[in-house]
mmCIF file of C-alpha atoms in Angstrom:
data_model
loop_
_atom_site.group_PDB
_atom_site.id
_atom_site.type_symbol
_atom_site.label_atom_id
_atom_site.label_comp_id
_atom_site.label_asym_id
_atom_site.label_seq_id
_atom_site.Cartn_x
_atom_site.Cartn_y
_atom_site.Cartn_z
ATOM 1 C CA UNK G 130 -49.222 84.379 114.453
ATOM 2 C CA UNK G 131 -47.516 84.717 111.144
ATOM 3 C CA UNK G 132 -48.019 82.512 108.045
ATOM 4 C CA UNK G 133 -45.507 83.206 105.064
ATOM 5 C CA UNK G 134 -46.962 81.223 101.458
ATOM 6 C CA UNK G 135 -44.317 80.511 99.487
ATOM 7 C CA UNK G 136 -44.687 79.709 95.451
ATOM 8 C CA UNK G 137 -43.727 77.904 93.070
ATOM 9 C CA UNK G 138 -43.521 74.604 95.220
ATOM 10 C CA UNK G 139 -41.545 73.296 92.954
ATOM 11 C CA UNK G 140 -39.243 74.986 89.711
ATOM 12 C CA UNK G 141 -37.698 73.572 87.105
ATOM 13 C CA UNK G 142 -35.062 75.712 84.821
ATOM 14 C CA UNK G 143 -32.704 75.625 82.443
ATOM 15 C CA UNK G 144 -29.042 76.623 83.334
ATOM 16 C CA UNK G 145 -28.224 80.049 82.251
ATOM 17 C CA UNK G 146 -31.800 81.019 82.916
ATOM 18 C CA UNK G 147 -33.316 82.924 85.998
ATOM 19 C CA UNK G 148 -35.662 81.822 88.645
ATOM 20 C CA UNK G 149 -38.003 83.307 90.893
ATOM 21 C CA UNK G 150 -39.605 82.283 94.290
ATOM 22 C CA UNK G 151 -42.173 84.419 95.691
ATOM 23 C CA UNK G 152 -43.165 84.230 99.571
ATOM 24 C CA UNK G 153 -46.146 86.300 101.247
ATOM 25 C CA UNK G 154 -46.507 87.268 104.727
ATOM 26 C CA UNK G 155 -49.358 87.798 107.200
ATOM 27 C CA UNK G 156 -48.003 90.000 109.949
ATOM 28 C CA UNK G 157 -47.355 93.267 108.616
ATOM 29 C CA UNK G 158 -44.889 94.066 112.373
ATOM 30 C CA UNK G 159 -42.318 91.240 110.183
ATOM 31 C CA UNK G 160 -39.519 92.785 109.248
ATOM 32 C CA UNK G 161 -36.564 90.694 108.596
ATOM 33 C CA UNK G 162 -36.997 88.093 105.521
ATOM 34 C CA UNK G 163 -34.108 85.687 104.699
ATOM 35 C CA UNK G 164 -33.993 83.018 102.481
ATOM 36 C CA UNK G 165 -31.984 79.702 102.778
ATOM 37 C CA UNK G 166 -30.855 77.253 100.509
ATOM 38 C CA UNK G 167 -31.341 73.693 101.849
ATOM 39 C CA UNK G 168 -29.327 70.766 99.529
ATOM 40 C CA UNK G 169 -30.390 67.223 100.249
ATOM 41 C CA UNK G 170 -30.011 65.909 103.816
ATOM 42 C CA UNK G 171 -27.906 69.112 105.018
ATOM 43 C CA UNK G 172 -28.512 72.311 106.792
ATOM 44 C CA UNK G 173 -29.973 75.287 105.500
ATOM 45 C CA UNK G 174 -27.845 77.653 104.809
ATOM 46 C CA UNK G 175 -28.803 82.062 104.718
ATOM 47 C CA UNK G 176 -28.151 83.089 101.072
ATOM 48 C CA UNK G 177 -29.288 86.060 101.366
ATOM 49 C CA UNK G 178 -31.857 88.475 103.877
ATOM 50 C CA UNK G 179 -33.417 91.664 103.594
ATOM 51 C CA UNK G 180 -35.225 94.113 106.538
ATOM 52 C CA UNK G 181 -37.863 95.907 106.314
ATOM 53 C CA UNK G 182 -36.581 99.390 105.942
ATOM 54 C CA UNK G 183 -34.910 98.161 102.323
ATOM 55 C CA UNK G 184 -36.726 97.745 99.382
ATOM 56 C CA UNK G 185 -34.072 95.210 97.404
ATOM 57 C CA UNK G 186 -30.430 93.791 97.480
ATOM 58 C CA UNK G 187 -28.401 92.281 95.870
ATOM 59 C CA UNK G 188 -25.350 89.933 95.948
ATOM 60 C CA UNK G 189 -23.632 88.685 92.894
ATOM 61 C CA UNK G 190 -26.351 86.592 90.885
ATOM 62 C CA UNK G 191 -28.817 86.858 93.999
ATOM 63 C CA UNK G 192 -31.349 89.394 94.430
ATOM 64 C CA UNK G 193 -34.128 90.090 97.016
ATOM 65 C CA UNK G 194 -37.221 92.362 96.880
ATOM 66 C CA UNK G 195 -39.638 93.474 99.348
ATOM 67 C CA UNK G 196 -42.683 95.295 99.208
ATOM 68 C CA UNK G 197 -44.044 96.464 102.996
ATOM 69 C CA UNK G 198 -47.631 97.396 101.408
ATOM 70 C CA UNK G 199 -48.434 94.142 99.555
ATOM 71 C CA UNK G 200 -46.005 91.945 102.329
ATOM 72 C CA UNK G 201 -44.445 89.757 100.041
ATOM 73 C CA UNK G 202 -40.875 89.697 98.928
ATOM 74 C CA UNK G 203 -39.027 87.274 96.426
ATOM 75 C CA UNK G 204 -35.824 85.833 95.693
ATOM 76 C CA UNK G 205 -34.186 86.201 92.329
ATOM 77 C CA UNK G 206 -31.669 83.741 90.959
ATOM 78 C CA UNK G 207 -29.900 84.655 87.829
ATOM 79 C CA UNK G 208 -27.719 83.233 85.460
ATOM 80 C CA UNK G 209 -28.387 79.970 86.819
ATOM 81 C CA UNK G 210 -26.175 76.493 87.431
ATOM 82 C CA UNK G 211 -26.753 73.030 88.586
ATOM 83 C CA UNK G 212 -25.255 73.511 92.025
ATOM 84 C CA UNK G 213 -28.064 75.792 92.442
ATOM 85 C CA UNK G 214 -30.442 72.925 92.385
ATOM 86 C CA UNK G 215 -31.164 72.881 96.106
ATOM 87 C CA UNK G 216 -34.873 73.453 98.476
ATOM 88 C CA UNK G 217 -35.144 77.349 99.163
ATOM 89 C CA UNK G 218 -37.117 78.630 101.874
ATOM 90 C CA UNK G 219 -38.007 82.153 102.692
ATOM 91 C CA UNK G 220 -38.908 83.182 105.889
ATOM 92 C CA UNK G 221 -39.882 86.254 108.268
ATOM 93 C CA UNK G 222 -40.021 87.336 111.936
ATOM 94 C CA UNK G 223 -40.137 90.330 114.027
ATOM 95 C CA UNK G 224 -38.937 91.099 117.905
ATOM 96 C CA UNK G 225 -42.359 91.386 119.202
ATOM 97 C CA UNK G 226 -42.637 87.231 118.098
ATOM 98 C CA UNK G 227 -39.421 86.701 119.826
ATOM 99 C CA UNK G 228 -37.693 87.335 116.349
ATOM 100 C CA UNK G 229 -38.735 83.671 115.709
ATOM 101 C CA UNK G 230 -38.763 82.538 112.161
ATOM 102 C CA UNK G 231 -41.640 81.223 110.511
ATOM 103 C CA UNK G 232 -40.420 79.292 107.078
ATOM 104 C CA UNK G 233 -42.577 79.235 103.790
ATOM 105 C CA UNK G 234 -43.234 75.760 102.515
ATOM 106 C CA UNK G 235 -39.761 75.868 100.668
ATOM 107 C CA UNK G 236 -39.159 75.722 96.771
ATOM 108 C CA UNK G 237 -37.209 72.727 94.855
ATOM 109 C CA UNK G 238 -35.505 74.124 92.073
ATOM 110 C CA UNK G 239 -33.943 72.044 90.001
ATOM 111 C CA UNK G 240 -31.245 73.146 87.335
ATOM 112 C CA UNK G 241 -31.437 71.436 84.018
ATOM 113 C CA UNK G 242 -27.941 71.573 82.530
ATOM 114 C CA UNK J 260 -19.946 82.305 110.245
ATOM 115 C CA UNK J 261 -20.514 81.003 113.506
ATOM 116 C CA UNK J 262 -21.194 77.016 114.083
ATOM 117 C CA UNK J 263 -23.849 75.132 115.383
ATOM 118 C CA UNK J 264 -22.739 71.665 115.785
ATOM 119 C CA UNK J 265 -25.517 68.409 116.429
ATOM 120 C CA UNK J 266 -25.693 64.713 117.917
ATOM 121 C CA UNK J 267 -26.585 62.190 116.911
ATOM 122 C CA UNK J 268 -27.196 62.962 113.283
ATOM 123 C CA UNK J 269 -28.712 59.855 113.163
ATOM 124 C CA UNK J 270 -30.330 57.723 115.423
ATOM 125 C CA UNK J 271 -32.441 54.313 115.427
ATOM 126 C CA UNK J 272 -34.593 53.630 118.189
ATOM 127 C CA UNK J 273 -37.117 51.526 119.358
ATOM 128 C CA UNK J 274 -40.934 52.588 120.151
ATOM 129 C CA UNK J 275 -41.363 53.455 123.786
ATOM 130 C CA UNK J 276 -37.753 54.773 124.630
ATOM 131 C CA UNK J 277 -36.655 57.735 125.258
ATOM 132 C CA UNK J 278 -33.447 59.728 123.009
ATOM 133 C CA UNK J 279 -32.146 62.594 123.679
ATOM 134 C CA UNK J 280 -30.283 65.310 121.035
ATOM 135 C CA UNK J 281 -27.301 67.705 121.214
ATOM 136 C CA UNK J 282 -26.649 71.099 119.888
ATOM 137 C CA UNK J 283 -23.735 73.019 120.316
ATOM 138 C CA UNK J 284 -23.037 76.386 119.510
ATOM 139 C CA UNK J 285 -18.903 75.256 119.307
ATOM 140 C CA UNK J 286 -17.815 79.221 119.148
ATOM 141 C CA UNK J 287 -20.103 81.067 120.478
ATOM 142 C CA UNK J 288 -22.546 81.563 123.230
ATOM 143 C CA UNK J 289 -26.668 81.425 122.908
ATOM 144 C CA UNK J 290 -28.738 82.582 125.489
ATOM 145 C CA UNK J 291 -31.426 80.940 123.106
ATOM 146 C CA UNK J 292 -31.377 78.206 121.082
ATOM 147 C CA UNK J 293 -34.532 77.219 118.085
ATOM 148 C CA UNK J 294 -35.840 73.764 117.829
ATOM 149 C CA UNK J 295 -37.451 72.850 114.607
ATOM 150 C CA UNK J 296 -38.917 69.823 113.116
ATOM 151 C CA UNK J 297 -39.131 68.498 109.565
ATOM 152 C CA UNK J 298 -41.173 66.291 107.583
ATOM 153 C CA UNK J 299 -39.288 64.691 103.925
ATOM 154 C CA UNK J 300 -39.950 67.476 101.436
ATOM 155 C CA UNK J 301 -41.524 69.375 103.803
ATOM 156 C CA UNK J 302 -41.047 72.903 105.719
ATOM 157 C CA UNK J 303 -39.184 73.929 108.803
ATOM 158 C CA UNK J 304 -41.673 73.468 111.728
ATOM 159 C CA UNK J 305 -40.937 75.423 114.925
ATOM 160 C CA UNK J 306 -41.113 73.497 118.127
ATOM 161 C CA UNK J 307 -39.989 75.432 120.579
ATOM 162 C CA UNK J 308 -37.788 78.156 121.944
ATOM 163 C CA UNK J 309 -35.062 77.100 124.688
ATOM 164 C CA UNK J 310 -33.747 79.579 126.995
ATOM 165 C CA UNK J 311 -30.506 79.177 129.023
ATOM 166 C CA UNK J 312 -31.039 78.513 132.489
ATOM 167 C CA UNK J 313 -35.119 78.942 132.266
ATOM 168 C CA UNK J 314 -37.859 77.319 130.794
ATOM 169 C CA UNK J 315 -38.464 76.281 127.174
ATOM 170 C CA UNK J 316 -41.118 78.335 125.485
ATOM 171 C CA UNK J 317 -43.199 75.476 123.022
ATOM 172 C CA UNK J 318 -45.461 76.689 120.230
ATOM 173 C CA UNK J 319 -48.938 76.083 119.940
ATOM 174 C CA UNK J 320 -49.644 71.982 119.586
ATOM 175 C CA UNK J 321 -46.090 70.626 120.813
ATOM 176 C CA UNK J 322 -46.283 68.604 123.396
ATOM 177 C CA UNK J 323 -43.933 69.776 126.402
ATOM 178 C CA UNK J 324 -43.806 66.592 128.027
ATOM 179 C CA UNK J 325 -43.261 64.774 124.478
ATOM 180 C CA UNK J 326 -40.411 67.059 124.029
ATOM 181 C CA UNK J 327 -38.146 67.736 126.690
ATOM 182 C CA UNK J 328 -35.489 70.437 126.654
ATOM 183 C CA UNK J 329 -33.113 71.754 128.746
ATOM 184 C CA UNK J 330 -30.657 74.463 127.986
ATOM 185 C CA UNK J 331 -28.254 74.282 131.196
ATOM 186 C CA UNK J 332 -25.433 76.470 129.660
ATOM 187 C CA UNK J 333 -24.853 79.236 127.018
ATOM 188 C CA UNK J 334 -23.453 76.547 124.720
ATOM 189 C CA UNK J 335 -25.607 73.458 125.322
ATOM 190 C CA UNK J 336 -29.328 73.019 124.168
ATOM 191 C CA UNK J 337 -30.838 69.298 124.757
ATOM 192 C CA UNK J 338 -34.197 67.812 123.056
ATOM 193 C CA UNK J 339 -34.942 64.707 124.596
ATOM 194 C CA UNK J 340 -37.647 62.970 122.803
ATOM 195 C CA UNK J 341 -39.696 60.506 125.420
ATOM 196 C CA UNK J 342 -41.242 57.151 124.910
ATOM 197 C CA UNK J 343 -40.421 57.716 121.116
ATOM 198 C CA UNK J 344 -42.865 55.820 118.626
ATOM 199 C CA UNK J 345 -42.629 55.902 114.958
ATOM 200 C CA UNK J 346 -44.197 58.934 114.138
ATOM 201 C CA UNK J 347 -42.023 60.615 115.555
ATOM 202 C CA UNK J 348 -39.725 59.873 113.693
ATOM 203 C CA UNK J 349 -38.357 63.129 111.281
ATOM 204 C CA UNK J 350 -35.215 65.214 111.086
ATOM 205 C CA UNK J 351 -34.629 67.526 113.895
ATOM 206 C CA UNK J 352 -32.856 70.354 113.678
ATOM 207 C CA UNK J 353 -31.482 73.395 115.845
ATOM 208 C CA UNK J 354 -30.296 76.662 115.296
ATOM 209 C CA UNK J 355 -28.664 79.782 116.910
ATOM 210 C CA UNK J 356 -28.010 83.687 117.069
ATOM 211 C CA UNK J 357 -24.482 84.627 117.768
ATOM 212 C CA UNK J 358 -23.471 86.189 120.559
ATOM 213 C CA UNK J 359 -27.638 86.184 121.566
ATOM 214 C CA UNK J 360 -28.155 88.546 119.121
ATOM 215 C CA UNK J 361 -31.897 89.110 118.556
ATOM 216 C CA UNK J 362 -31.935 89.625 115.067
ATOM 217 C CA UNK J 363 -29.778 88.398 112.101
ATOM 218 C CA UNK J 364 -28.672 85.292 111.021
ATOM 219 C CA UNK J 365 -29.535 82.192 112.247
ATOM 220 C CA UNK J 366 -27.083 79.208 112.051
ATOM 221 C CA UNK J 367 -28.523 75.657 111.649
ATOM 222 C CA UNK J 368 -26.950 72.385 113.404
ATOM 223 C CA UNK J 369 -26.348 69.559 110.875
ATOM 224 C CA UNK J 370 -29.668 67.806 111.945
ATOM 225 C CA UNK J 371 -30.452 64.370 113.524
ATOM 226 C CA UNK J 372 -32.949 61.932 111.786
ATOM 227 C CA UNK J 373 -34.557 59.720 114.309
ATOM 228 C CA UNK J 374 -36.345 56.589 112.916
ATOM 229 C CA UNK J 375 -38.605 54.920 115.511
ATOM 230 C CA UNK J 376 -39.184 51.440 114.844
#
């Protein structure tokens, strides 16, 4: 089955300065990545997504890139404020796996103001 | 965005009985519903798959008769955890597709943390 690695486990910036989480995959027939943002004891919530027949996208201070050949894709947080201190996770499935998601380990990121 | 709503969000029980979870999809319909399971600071663990009016599909290592669903309607997913000891205790959460869609976003219930004394 698929296994998505997900790194830096945990991330620690400055406000005003950008972060980065990178996530792997295993099954190259994945092709729809999102990534949600988790805060303390709630839901996770999509942030953004990506599929596999785009190479990057963006929305407002959020950015996503995939690359098919290598199978990883990251999430790119710029600009950055306390409220984004929160647990990301990236994930990826495809409809032959029942379009089931299988979640990275996650990534704290934590916001210094 | 569509709503997954879930009961208890928390709930203290004692070893050896049984509890038993809600999710609701409160505005739309889902002919399949996610189960996951997590840890503190840990990952989202898939459980198992429940589809309306047939049986749940469990991934590799769940136990089916630990971890009872039943999905009787289009809006109504159940996990019913039996003879519950504490380490089972964790956050469960569930999540939807709207409208059974088989791709695309996937809304999360609030979660219930079950502590099993």
């Amino acid at each position: 089955g698929e296994n998505v690695e997900q790194h830096p486990s945990t991330l620690s910036v400055q406000e005003g300065d950008s972060a980065v989480i990178k996530c792997t995959y295993s099954d190259s027939a994945s092709n729809y990545f999102p990534w949600y943002k988790q805060e303390l004891g709630k839901r996770p919530q999509l942030i953004i997504d990506i599929r596999s027949n785009v190479g990057e996208k963006k929305d407002q201070r959020i950015a996503v890139t995939l690359n098919k050949t290598a199978k990883h894709f990251s999430l790119h947080i710029t600009e950055t404020q306390p409220e984004d201190s929160a647990v990301y996770f990236c994930a990826a499935s495809h409809k032959a796996a029942g379009n089931k998601l299988t979640f990275g380990g996650g990534t704290r990121v934590l916001v210094k103001p | 965005g569509a709503v997954v709503s879930q009961h208890p969000s928390r709930v203290i029980c004692k070893s050896g009985t049984s509890v038993k979870i809600e999710c609701r999809s409160l505005d739309f319909q889902a002919t399949t519903m996610f189960w996951y399971r997590q840890f503190p600071k840990q990952s989202l663990m898939l459980m198992a798959t429940s589809n309306e009016g047939s049986k749940a599909t469990y991934e590799q290592g769940v136990e089916k008769d630990k971890f009872l669903i039943n999905h009787a309607s289009l809006t109504l997913s159940t996990l019913t955890v039996t003879s519950a000891h504490p380490e089972d205790s964790s956050f469960y959460i569930c999540s939807a597709r709207e409208g059974g869609a088989l791709t695309g976003e996937l809304f999360f219930g609030e979660g219930s943390r079950l502590t099993v004394l």
